[in-house]
CSV table of C-alpha atoms in Angstrom, one decimal:
chain,number,residue,atom,x,y,z
N,15,MET,CA,90.3,141.8,153.8
N,16,THR,CA,89.2,138.2,154.4
N,17,GLN,CA,90.6,135.2,152.6
N,18,THR,CA,87.3,134.7,150.8
N,19,SER,CA,87.2,138.3,149.4
N,20,GLU,CA,90.9,138.0,148.4
N,21,ALA,CA,90.1,134.8,146.4
N,22,THR,CA,87.2,136.4,144.8
N,23,ALA,CA,89.3,139.5,143.7
N,24,ALA,CA,92.0,137.2,142.4
N,25,ALA,CA,89.5,135.3,140.3
N,26,GLU,CA,88.2,138.5,138.9
N,27,GLN,CA,91.6,139.5,137.7
N,28,PRO,CA,92.0,139.1,133.8
N,29,LYS,CA,94.0,136.0,132.9
N,30,PRO,CA,96.9,136.4,130.5
N,31,SER,CA,95.7,135.3,127.0
N,32,ARG,CA,97.5,132.5,125.3
N,33,SER,CA,98.0,132.9,121.6
N,34,ARG,CA,97.0,129.6,119.9
N,35,ARG,CA,98.6,128.7,116.7
N,36,PRO,CA,96.1,127.4,114.2
N,37,SER,CA,96.4,123.6,113.9
N,38,VAL,CA,96.6,121.8,110.6
N,39,HIS,CA,93.5,119.7,109.9
N,40,ARG,CA,94.2,116.0,110.0
N,41,ALA,CA,92.7,115.7,106.5
N,42,TRP,CA,95.9,117.2,105.1
N,43,PHE,CA,98.1,114.6,106.8
N,44,VAL,CA,95.8,111.9,105.3
N,45,ALA,CA,96.2,113.5,101.9
N,46,ALA,CA,100.0,113.5,102.4
N,47,VAL,CA,100.0,109.8,103.2
N,48,THR,CA,97.8,109.1,100.2
N,49,PHE,CA,100.1,111.1,98.0
N,50,VAL,CA,103.2,109.1,99.1
N,51,THR,CA,101.2,105.8,98.7
N,52,ILE,CA,100.3,106.6,95.2
N,53,ILE,CA,103.9,107.5,94.4
N,54,GLY,CA,104.9,104.0,95.6
N,55,ALA,CA,102.3,102.4,93.5
N,56,ALA,CA,103.3,104.4,90.5
N,57,ALA,CA,106.8,102.9,90.6
N,58,PHE,CA,105.8,99.8,88.6
N,59,ARG,CA,103.9,101.9,86.1
N,60,SER,CA,107.2,103.6,85.3
N,61,LEU,CA,108.7,100.3,84.2
N,62,PRO,CA,106.9,98.9,81.1
N,63,GLY,CA,108.3,101.4,78.5
N,64,LEU,CA,111.8,100.7,79.7
N,65,LEU,CA,111.5,96.9,79.4
N,66,ILE,CA,110.1,96.4,75.9
N,67,ASP,CA,113.5,96.3,74.2
N,68,PRO,CA,115.4,94.4,77.0
N,69,LEU,CA,112.7,91.7,77.1
N,70,HIS,CA,112.7,91.5,73.4
N,71,GLN,CA,116.4,91.0,73.3
N,72,ASP,CA,116.6,88.6,76.3
N,73,PHE,CA,113.8,86.2,75.4
N,74,GLY,CA,113.1,86.9,71.8
N,75,TRP,CA,109.4,87.8,72.6
N,76,SER,CA,107.7,90.0,70.0
N,77,ARG,CA,106.7,93.5,71.0
N,78,GLY,CA,103.1,92.5,70.4
N,79,THR,CA,103.5,89.8,73.1
N,80,ILE,CA,105.1,92.2,75.6
N,81,GLY,CA,102.5,94.8,74.7
N,82,ALA,CA,99.8,92.1,75.5
N,83,ALA,CA,101.2,91.9,79.1
N,84,VAL,CA,101.1,95.7,79.4
N,85,SER,CA,97.6,95.6,78.0
N,86,ILE,CA,96.4,93.1,80.6
N,87,ASN,CA,98.0,95.2,83.3
N,88,LEU,CA,96.4,98.4,82.1
N,89,ALA,CA,92.9,96.8,81.6
N,90,LEU,CA,92.9,95.2,85.1
N,91,TYR,CA,94.2,98.5,86.5
N,92,GLY,CA,91.0,100.0,85.3
N,93,LEU,CA,88.5,97.2,85.8
N,94,THR,CA,89.6,96.6,89.4
N,95,ALA,CA,89.2,100.3,90.4
N,96,PRO,CA,85.4,100.4,90.8
N,97,PHE,CA,85.4,97.2,92.9
N,98,ALA,CA,88.3,98.5,95.0
N,99,ALA,CA,86.2,101.7,95.8
N,100,ALA,CA,83.4,99.5,97.0
N,101,LEU,CA,85.8,97.3,99.0
N,102,MET,CA,87.1,100.4,100.7
N,103,ASP,CA,83.6,101.1,101.8
N,104,ARG,CA,83.3,97.6,103.1
N,105,PHE,CA,86.7,96.9,104.7
N,106,GLY,CA,88.2,100.3,105.0
N,107,ILE,CA,90.8,102.2,103.0
N,108,ARG,CA,93.8,101.1,105.1
N,109,ARG,CA,93.3,97.4,104.7
N,110,VAL,CA,92.6,97.4,101.0
N,111,VAL,CA,95.6,99.6,100.2
N,112,ALA,CA,98.0,97.6,102.3
N,113,VAL,CA,97.0,94.4,100.6
N,114,ALA,CA,97.2,96.0,97.2
N,115,LEU,CA,100.7,97.2,97.7
N,116,THR,CA,101.8,93.8,98.9
N,117,VAL,CA,100.3,92.2,95.7
N,118,ILE,CA,102.2,94.7,93.6
N,119,ALA,CA,105.5,93.8,95.3
N,120,VAL,CA,104.9,90.1,94.9
N,121,GLY,CA,104.1,90.4,91.2
N,122,SER,CA,107.0,92.6,90.5
N,123,GLY,CA,109.5,90.5,92.4
N,124,LEU,CA,108.4,87.2,90.7
N,125,THR,CA,109.2,88.6,87.3
N,126,VAL,CA,112.9,88.1,88.1
N,127,TRP,CA,112.5,84.3,87.7
N,128,MET,CA,110.3,84.2,84.7
N,129,THR,CA,111.4,82.2,81.7
N,130,ALA,CA,108.2,82.0,79.5
N,131,ALA,CA,105.8,84.6,78.1
N,132,TRP,CA,102.9,83.3,80.1
N,133,GLN,CA,104.8,84.1,83.3
N,134,LEU,CA,105.1,87.7,82.1
N,135,LEU,CA,101.3,87.8,81.5
N,136,LEU,CA,100.7,86.3,85.0
N,137,CYS,CA,103.1,88.5,87.0
N,138,TRP,CA,103.3,91.7,85.1
N,139,GLY,CA,99.8,91.5,83.7
N,140,LEU,CA,97.5,89.8,86.3
N,141,LEU,CA,99.1,90.4,89.7
N,142,VAL,CA,100.5,93.9,89.3
N,143,GLY,CA,97.3,94.8,87.3
N,144,LEU,CA,95.1,93.8,90.2
N,145,GLY,CA,97.3,95.4,92.8
N,146,SER,CA,97.7,98.7,91.0
N,147,GLY,CA,94.0,98.7,90.1
N,148,SER,CA,93.2,98.8,93.8
N,149,MET,CA,95.6,101.8,94.1
N,150,ALA,CA,94.0,103.6,91.2
N,151,LEU,CA,92.6,107.0,91.1
N,152,ALA,CA,89.4,105.7,92.7
N,153,PHE,CA,91.5,105.6,95.9
N,154,ALA,CA,92.2,109.3,95.5
N,155,ALA,CA,88.5,110.0,94.8
N,156,THR,CA,87.5,108.1,98.0
N,157,VAL,CA,89.9,109.9,100.2
N,158,THR,CA,88.9,113.3,98.7
N,159,ASN,CA,85.2,112.6,99.1
N,160,ARG,CA,85.5,111.4,102.7
N,161,TRP,CA,88.0,113.9,104.1
N,162,PHE,CA,87.3,117.1,102.2
N,163,THR,CA,84.3,119.3,101.6
N,164,ALA,CA,86.3,122.4,100.6
N,165,CYS,CA,89.2,122.4,98.1
N,166,ARG,CA,88.1,119.1,96.6
N,167,GLY,CA,89.3,120.1,93.1
N,168,LEU,CA,92.7,121.1,94.4
N,169,VAL,CA,93.2,118.0,96.5
N,170,SER,CA,92.1,115.7,93.7
N,171,GLY,CA,94.7,117.5,91.5
N,172,ILE,CA,97.4,117.0,94.1
N,173,LEU,CA,96.7,113.3,94.6
N,174,THR,CA,96.5,112.7,90.9
N,175,ALA,CA,99.9,114.3,90.6
N,176,GLY,CA,101.3,111.6,92.9
N,177,SER,CA,101.3,109.2,90.0
N,178,ALA,CA,103.4,111.6,87.9
N,179,SER,CA,105.7,112.2,90.9
N,180,GLY,CA,106.3,108.5,91.1
N,181,GLN,CA,107.3,108.5,87.5
N,182,LEU,CA,109.5,111.5,88.1
N,183,ILE,CA,111.3,109.8,91.0
N,184,PHE,CA,111.7,106.3,89.6
N,185,LEU,CA,112.2,106.7,85.8
N,186,PRO,CA,115.8,108.1,85.8
N,187,LEU,CA,116.9,105.5,88.4
N,188,LEU,CA,115.2,102.6,86.7
N,189,SER,CA,116.4,103.5,83.2
N,190,TRP,CA,120.0,103.8,84.6
N,191,MET,CA,119.6,100.3,86.2
N,192,VAL,CA,118.3,98.8,83.0
N,193,GLU,CA,121.0,100.3,80.8
N,194,THR,CA,123.9,99.8,83.3
N,195,TYR,CA,123.0,96.4,84.8
N,196,ASP,CA,119.9,94.6,83.7
N,197,TRP,CA,116.1,94.9,83.9
N,198,ARG,CA,115.9,92.5,86.9
N,199,PRO,CA,117.4,94.9,89.5
N,200,ALA,CA,114.9,97.5,88.3
N,201,ALA,CA,112.0,95.0,88.9
N,202,VAL,CA,113.3,94.3,92.4
N,203,THR,CA,113.6,98.0,93.2
N,204,VAL,CA,109.9,98.5,92.3
N,205,ALA,CA,108.9,95.6,94.6
N,206,LEU,CA,110.9,97.0,97.5
N,207,ALA,CA,109.4,100.5,96.9
N,208,ALA,CA,105.9,99.1,97.1
N,209,LEU,CA,106.7,97.2,100.3
N,210,ALA,CA,108.3,100.3,101.9
N,211,VAL,CA,105.0,102.2,101.8
N,212,VAL,CA,102.9,99.5,103.6
N,213,PRO,CA,104.0,100.6,107.1
N,214,PHE,CA,103.1,104.2,106.4
N,215,VAL,CA,99.6,103.2,105.2
N,216,TRP,CA,99.0,100.9,108.2
N,217,LEU,CA,100.2,103.4,110.9
N,218,LEU,CA,99.1,106.8,109.5
N,219,LEU,CA,96.1,106.4,107.2
N,220,ARG,CA,92.6,106.5,108.6
N,221,ASP,CA,89.4,105.5,106.9
N,222,HIS,CA,87.1,108.4,107.9
N,223,PRO,CA,87.3,111.7,109.8
N,224,ALA,CA,84.9,110.3,112.4
N,225,ASP,CA,87.6,107.8,113.3
N,226,VAL,CA,89.5,110.6,115.0
N,227,GLY,CA,86.5,112.7,116.0
N,228,LEU,CA,86.8,115.4,113.3
N,229,LYS,CA,84.6,117.0,110.7
N,230,PRO,CA,85.7,116.7,107.1
N,231,TYR,CA,87.9,119.7,106.1
N,232,GLY,CA,85.6,122.6,105.2
N,233,ALA,CA,82.4,120.9,106.6
N,234,LYS,CA,80.2,122.9,108.9
N,235,GLU,CA,78.8,119.8,110.7
N,236,PHE,CA,80.2,116.6,112.0
N,237,VAL,CA,79.7,113.7,109.6
N,238,PRO,CA,79.2,110.3,111.3
N,239,LYS,CA,81.1,107.3,109.9
N,240,PRO,CA,78.7,105.3,107.7
N,241,ALA,CA,78.3,101.6,108.6
N,242,PRO,CA,80.3,99.1,106.5
N,243,VAL,CA,78.6,98.5,103.2
N,244,THR,CA,78.1,94.8,102.5
N,245,GLY,CA,77.8,93.3,99.1
N,246,ALA,CA,80.6,95.3,97.6
N,247,ALA,CA,80.5,93.6,94.2
N,248,ARG,CA,76.7,93.8,94.0
N,249,ARG,CA,76.8,97.5,94.9
N,250,THR,CA,79.5,98.2,92.3
N,251,LEU,CA,77.4,96.5,89.6
N,252,ARG,CA,74.2,98.1,90.7
N,253,VAL,CA,75.9,101.6,90.5
N,254,LEU,CA,77.1,100.7,87.0
N,255,SER,CA,73.7,99.5,86.0
N,256,SER,CA,72.2,102.8,87.0
N,257,ALA,CA,75.0,104.9,85.5
N,258,VAL,CA,74.9,103.3,82.0
N,259,ARG,CA,71.3,104.6,81.7
N,260,THR,CA,72.6,108.1,81.6
N,261,GLY,CA,74.2,110.0,78.8
N,262,PRO,CA,76.9,111.8,80.8
N,263,PHE,CA,78.4,108.4,81.9
N,264,TRP,CA,79.0,107.3,78.3
N,265,LEU,CA,80.5,110.7,77.3
N,266,LEU,CA,82.8,110.7,80.4
N,267,ALA,CA,83.8,107.1,79.7
N,268,GLY,CA,84.4,107.8,76.1
N,269,THR,CA,86.6,110.8,76.7
N,270,PHE,CA,88.5,109.1,79.4
N,271,ALA,CA,89.2,106.1,77.2
N,272,ILE,CA,90.8,108.4,74.8
N,273,CYS,CA,92.7,110.0,77.6
N,274,GLY,CA,94.1,106.6,78.6
N,275,ALA,CA,94.9,105.7,75.0
N,276,SER,CA,96.9,108.9,74.5
N,277,THR,CA,98.8,108.8,77.8
N,278,ASN,CA,99.4,105.4,79.6
N,279,GLY,CA,98.8,103.3,76.5
N,280,LEU,CA,100.8,105.5,74.0
N,281,ILE,CA,103.4,107.8,75.5
N,282,GLN,CA,104.2,105.9,78.7
N,283,THR,CA,104.4,102.6,77.0
N,284,HIS,CA,105.8,103.4,73.6
N,285,PHE,CA,107.6,106.8,73.8
N,286,VAL,CA,110.9,105.3,74.9
N,287,PRO,CA,111.1,102.5,72.3
N,288,ALA,CA,109.9,105.0,69.6
N,289,ALA,CA,112.6,107.5,70.5
N,290,HIS,CA,115.2,104.7,70.6
N,291,ASP,CA,114.1,103.7,67.0
N,292,HIS,CA,115.3,107.2,66.0
N,293,GLY,CA,118.7,106.8,67.7
N,294,MET,CA,118.0,108.4,71.0
N,295,PRO,CA,119.6,106.6,74.0
N,296,ILE,CA,117.2,104.9,76.4
N,297,THR,CA,118.3,107.0,79.4
N,298,ALA,CA,117.7,110.3,77.4
N,299,ALA,CA,114.2,109.2,76.4
N,300,ALA,CA,113.4,108.1,79.9
N,301,SER,CA,114.6,111.4,81.3
N,302,LEU,CA,112.2,113.1,78.9
N,303,LEU,CA,109.4,111.0,80.4
N,304,ALA,CA,110.6,112.1,83.8
N,305,VAL,CA,110.3,115.7,82.7
N,306,ILE,CA,106.8,115.0,81.7
N,307,GLY,CA,106.3,113.9,85.3
N,308,VAL,CA,107.6,117.3,86.6
N,309,PHE,CA,105.2,119.3,84.6
N,310,ASP,CA,102.4,116.9,85.1
N,311,VAL,CA,102.5,117.7,88.8
N,312,VAL,CA,102.2,121.4,88.0
N,313,GLY,CA,99.5,120.9,85.4
N,314,THR,CA,97.4,118.6,87.5
N,315,ILE,CA,97.4,120.8,90.6
N,316,ALA,CA,96.7,123.9,88.4
N,317,SER,CA,93.8,121.9,86.8
N,318,GLY,CA,92.4,121.2,90.2
N,319,TRP,CA,92.5,124.9,91.1
N,320,PHE,CA,90.8,125.7,87.7
N,321,THR,CA,88.2,123.1,88.3
N,322,ASP,CA,87.1,124.8,91.6
N,323,ARG,CA,86.5,128.0,89.6
N,324,PHE,CA,85.6,127.2,86.0
N,325,GLU,CA,83.2,124.9,84.1
N,326,PRO,CA,84.7,121.4,84.0
N,327,ARG,CA,83.3,120.6,80.5
N,328,ARG,CA,85.1,123.5,78.8
N,329,LEU,CA,88.3,122.7,80.6
N,330,LEU,CA,88.1,119.1,79.3
N,331,ALA,CA,87.5,120.2,75.8
N,332,MET,CA,90.5,122.5,75.9
N,333,TYR,CA,92.8,119.9,77.4
N,334,TYR,CA,91.9,117.2,74.7
N,335,ALA,CA,92.1,119.6,71.8
N,336,LEU,CA,95.6,120.8,72.8
N,337,ARG,CA,96.8,117.3,73.4
N,338,GLY,CA,95.6,116.1,70.0
N,339,ILE,CA,97.4,119.0,68.2
N,340,SER,CA,100.6,118.2,70.0
N,341,LEU,CA,100.5,114.5,69.0
N,342,LEU,CA,100.1,115.3,65.4
N,343,PHE,CA,103.5,117.1,65.5
N,344,LEU,CA,105.4,114.4,67.5
N,345,PRO,CA,106.6,112.3,64.5
N,346,MET,CA,108.4,115.3,63.1
N,347,LEU,CA,110.1,115.9,66.5
N,348,LEU,CA,111.7,112.5,67.1
N,349,ALA,CA,115.5,112.6,66.5
N,350,PRO,CA,118.7,111.1,67.8
N,351,SER,CA,119.3,114.0,70.1
N,352,VAL,CA,117.1,116.2,72.3
N,353,HIS,CA,116.4,119.6,70.7
N,354,PRO,CA,114.3,122.6,71.7
N,355,PRO,CA,111.1,121.7,69.8
N,356,MET,CA,111.1,118.3,71.5
N,357,ILE,CA,111.6,119.9,74.9
N,358,PHE,CA,108.6,122.2,74.2
N,359,PHE,CA,106.5,119.1,73.3
N,360,ILE,CA,107.5,117.4,76.6
N,361,VAL,CA,106.7,120.4,78.7
N,362,PHE,CA,103.4,121.0,76.9
N,363,TYR,CA,102.4,117.3,77.1
N,364,GLY,CA,103.4,117.1,80.7
N,365,LEU,CA,101.1,120.0,81.7
N,366,ASP,CA,98.2,118.3,79.9
N,367,TRP,CA,99.0,114.7,80.9
N,368,VAL,CA,96.3,114.0,83.6
N,369,ALA,CA,95.0,117.5,83.9
N,370,THR,CA,91.8,115.8,82.7
N,371,VAL,CA,91.3,114.0,86.0
N,372,PRO,CA,90.0,116.9,88.3
N,373,PRO,CA,87.3,118.1,85.9
N,374,THR,CA,86.3,114.5,85.2
N,375,LEU,CA,86.0,113.8,88.9
N,376,ALA,CA,84.0,117.1,89.4
N,377,LEU,CA,81.5,116.0,86.7
N,378,CYS,CA,81.1,112.6,88.3
N,379,ARG,CA,80.4,114.3,91.6
N,380,GLU,CA,77.9,116.7,89.9
N,381,HIS,CA,75.9,113.9,88.2
N,382,TYR,CA,76.2,110.9,90.6
N,383,GLY,CA,76.6,112.3,94.2
N,384,GLU,CA,77.4,109.7,96.8
N,385,ASP,CA,78.1,107.0,94.2
N,386,SER,CA,80.6,109.3,92.4
N,387,ALA,CA,83.7,107.4,93.6
N,388,ILE,CA,82.4,104.1,92.2
N,389,VAL,CA,81.2,105.7,89.0
N,390,PHE,CA,84.6,107.3,88.6
N,391,GLY,CA,86.1,103.9,89.1
N,392,TRP,CA,84.1,102.6,86.1
N,393,VAL,CA,85.0,105.7,84.1
N,394,LEU,CA,88.7,105.0,85.0
N,395,ALA,CA,88.1,101.4,83.8
N,396,SER,CA,87.3,102.9,80.3
N,397,HIS,CA,90.5,105.0,80.6
N,398,GLN,CA,92.5,101.8,81.1
N,399,VAL,CA,90.7,99.8,78.5
N,400,GLY,CA,91.7,102.6,76.0
N,401,ALA,CA,95.2,102.5,77.3
N,402,ALA,CA,95.3,98.7,77.0
N,403,LEU,CA,94.2,98.7,73.4
N,404,VAL,CA,96.8,101.2,72.4
N,405,ALA,CA,99.6,99.5,74.4
N,406,PHE,CA,98.8,96.3,72.4
N,407,LEU,CA,98.1,97.8,69.0
N,408,GLY,CA,101.1,100.1,69.3
N,409,GLY,CA,103.4,97.1,69.6
N,410,VAL,CA,101.7,95.3,66.8
N,411,THR,CA,101.9,98.4,64.6
N,412,ARG,CA,105.6,98.7,65.3
N,413,ASP,CA,106.1,95.0,64.4
N,414,VAL,CA,104.1,95.2,61.2
N,415,PHE,CA,105.1,98.7,59.8
N,416,GLY,CA,108.4,99.2,61.6
N,417,SER,CA,107.3,102.7,62.8
N,418,TYR,CA,105.0,104.2,65.4
N,419,ASP,CA,103.9,107.2,63.1
N,420,MET,CA,100.4,105.8,62.4
N,421,VAL,CA,99.7,105.5,66.1
N,422,TRP,CA,100.6,109.1,66.8
N,423,TYR,CA,98.3,110.4,64.1
N,424,ALA,CA,95.4,108.2,65.1
N,425,SER,CA,95.7,109.2,68.7
N,426,GLY,CA,95.8,112.9,67.8
N,427,THR,CA,92.5,112.4,65.8
N,428,LEU,CA,90.9,110.7,68.7
N,429,CYS,CA,91.8,113.5,71.1
N,430,ALA,CA,90.0,115.9,68.7
N,431,ALA,CA,86.9,113.7,69.0
N,432,ALA,CA,87.2,113.7,72.8
N,433,ALA,CA,87.2,117.5,72.9
N,434,LEU,CA,83.8,117.5,71.0
N,435,MET,CA,82.4,114.9,73.3
N,436,ALA,CA,83.3,116.9,76.4
N,437,LEU,CA,81.3,119.9,75.1
N,438,VAL,CA,78.3,117.7,74.6
N,439,ILE,CA,78.1,116.6,78.3
N,440,ARG,CA,75.0,118.4,79.7
N,441,ARG,CA,75.1,120.4,82.9
N,442,ARG,CA,73.0,119.0,85.8
N,443,PRO,CA,70.3,121.5,86.7
N,444,ALA,CA,70.6,123.0,90.1
N,445,VAL,CA,68.0,121.9,92.6
N,446,PRO,CA,66.0,125.0,93.7
N,447,ALA,CA,66.0,125.8,97.4
N,448,PRO,CA,62.6,125.1,99.1
N,449,VAL,CA,60.4,128.2,99.5
N,450,PRO,CA,59.3,128.7,103.2
N,451,VAL,CA,55.6,128.5,103.7
N,452,ALA,CA,54.1,131.3,105.7
N,453,ALA,CA,52.3,130.2,108.9
């Protein structure tokens, strides 16, 4: 046999097959970095409820004044979100998020040297509000829309749960610091936590799947990276101008405002001081909030799974109705010690805390398409405006009446109204497929 025939015969021999392990899509790593980033940004949001009493005792500021700083923070958190979504389209996710985390760290760190109430409004309200607003849920919506075609409800639920996870991680530690040492070490810890996340964002986060030559997860075709969108502020306002002409926007904004009033503005800001009014130690009350964070993760991820399978309007109505009922019972549950009915409330409220986000995101995508992240940013702004109002009015109510009971009852009633509003949101009619024309 000649050498040529031997080479041909060898080439025709079957080659041993190599079993390839299925690789994990890069989108899941981007989601993981986003999750960790949101946890870092959530650290400061764990702090306000713990500082109301210490700041009142240290500086003699009224709870209404401290509540005003929280109110500015929450309002800016929401009002910055739609502009941040547009800025991410212009400058990229990585740059916007890195700058936002740095601003949070600066604002939190500067509170250590404040001596007057206006400094609290500047550092805690303005700087941290702007920074955390750029890290708001519009960030999660942008990442989900760019990197995922399949499993969007599940991913949005997981990323939303990052905020609760930050609360879970930081609340017990911060409450221990406040009670054992002072509120200042807690503020420094938050600043360092925000700074620690910046290298992860800069090194691991990518703006678009096309940056690494990939299709979005679940997509059948490659999606080219869109060109940077100039005029971020104009585009944000133009999207708002278009959205406000539609009924679903006002219903989504109204329900989400009530969501913010009954979570960030009410429970996150005033639960610890309200429980302390009934004789419960601050660390015990903060631990209960941390437990809310545990079950919030479960509830939000489950809500994302449900959103992929059930009608979002009905899910929203159920979530708000159950939340309202639980708030009406809360004044009867507050006591010096933790008892089983209170634990039941905490578990129940945790499951429902931000379970509203995945169906709200889904409805924004259904009605507003490519502009859904910016529209959701404006809907989130209403969420934070509602939270800001209750953060301020809750403190004023406590100063005037010496009790938070009126706030619990009013918030429960508002949740019932939100359940009805969710059912009124119309469904967007499906666009019929084009009928092929015979030649």
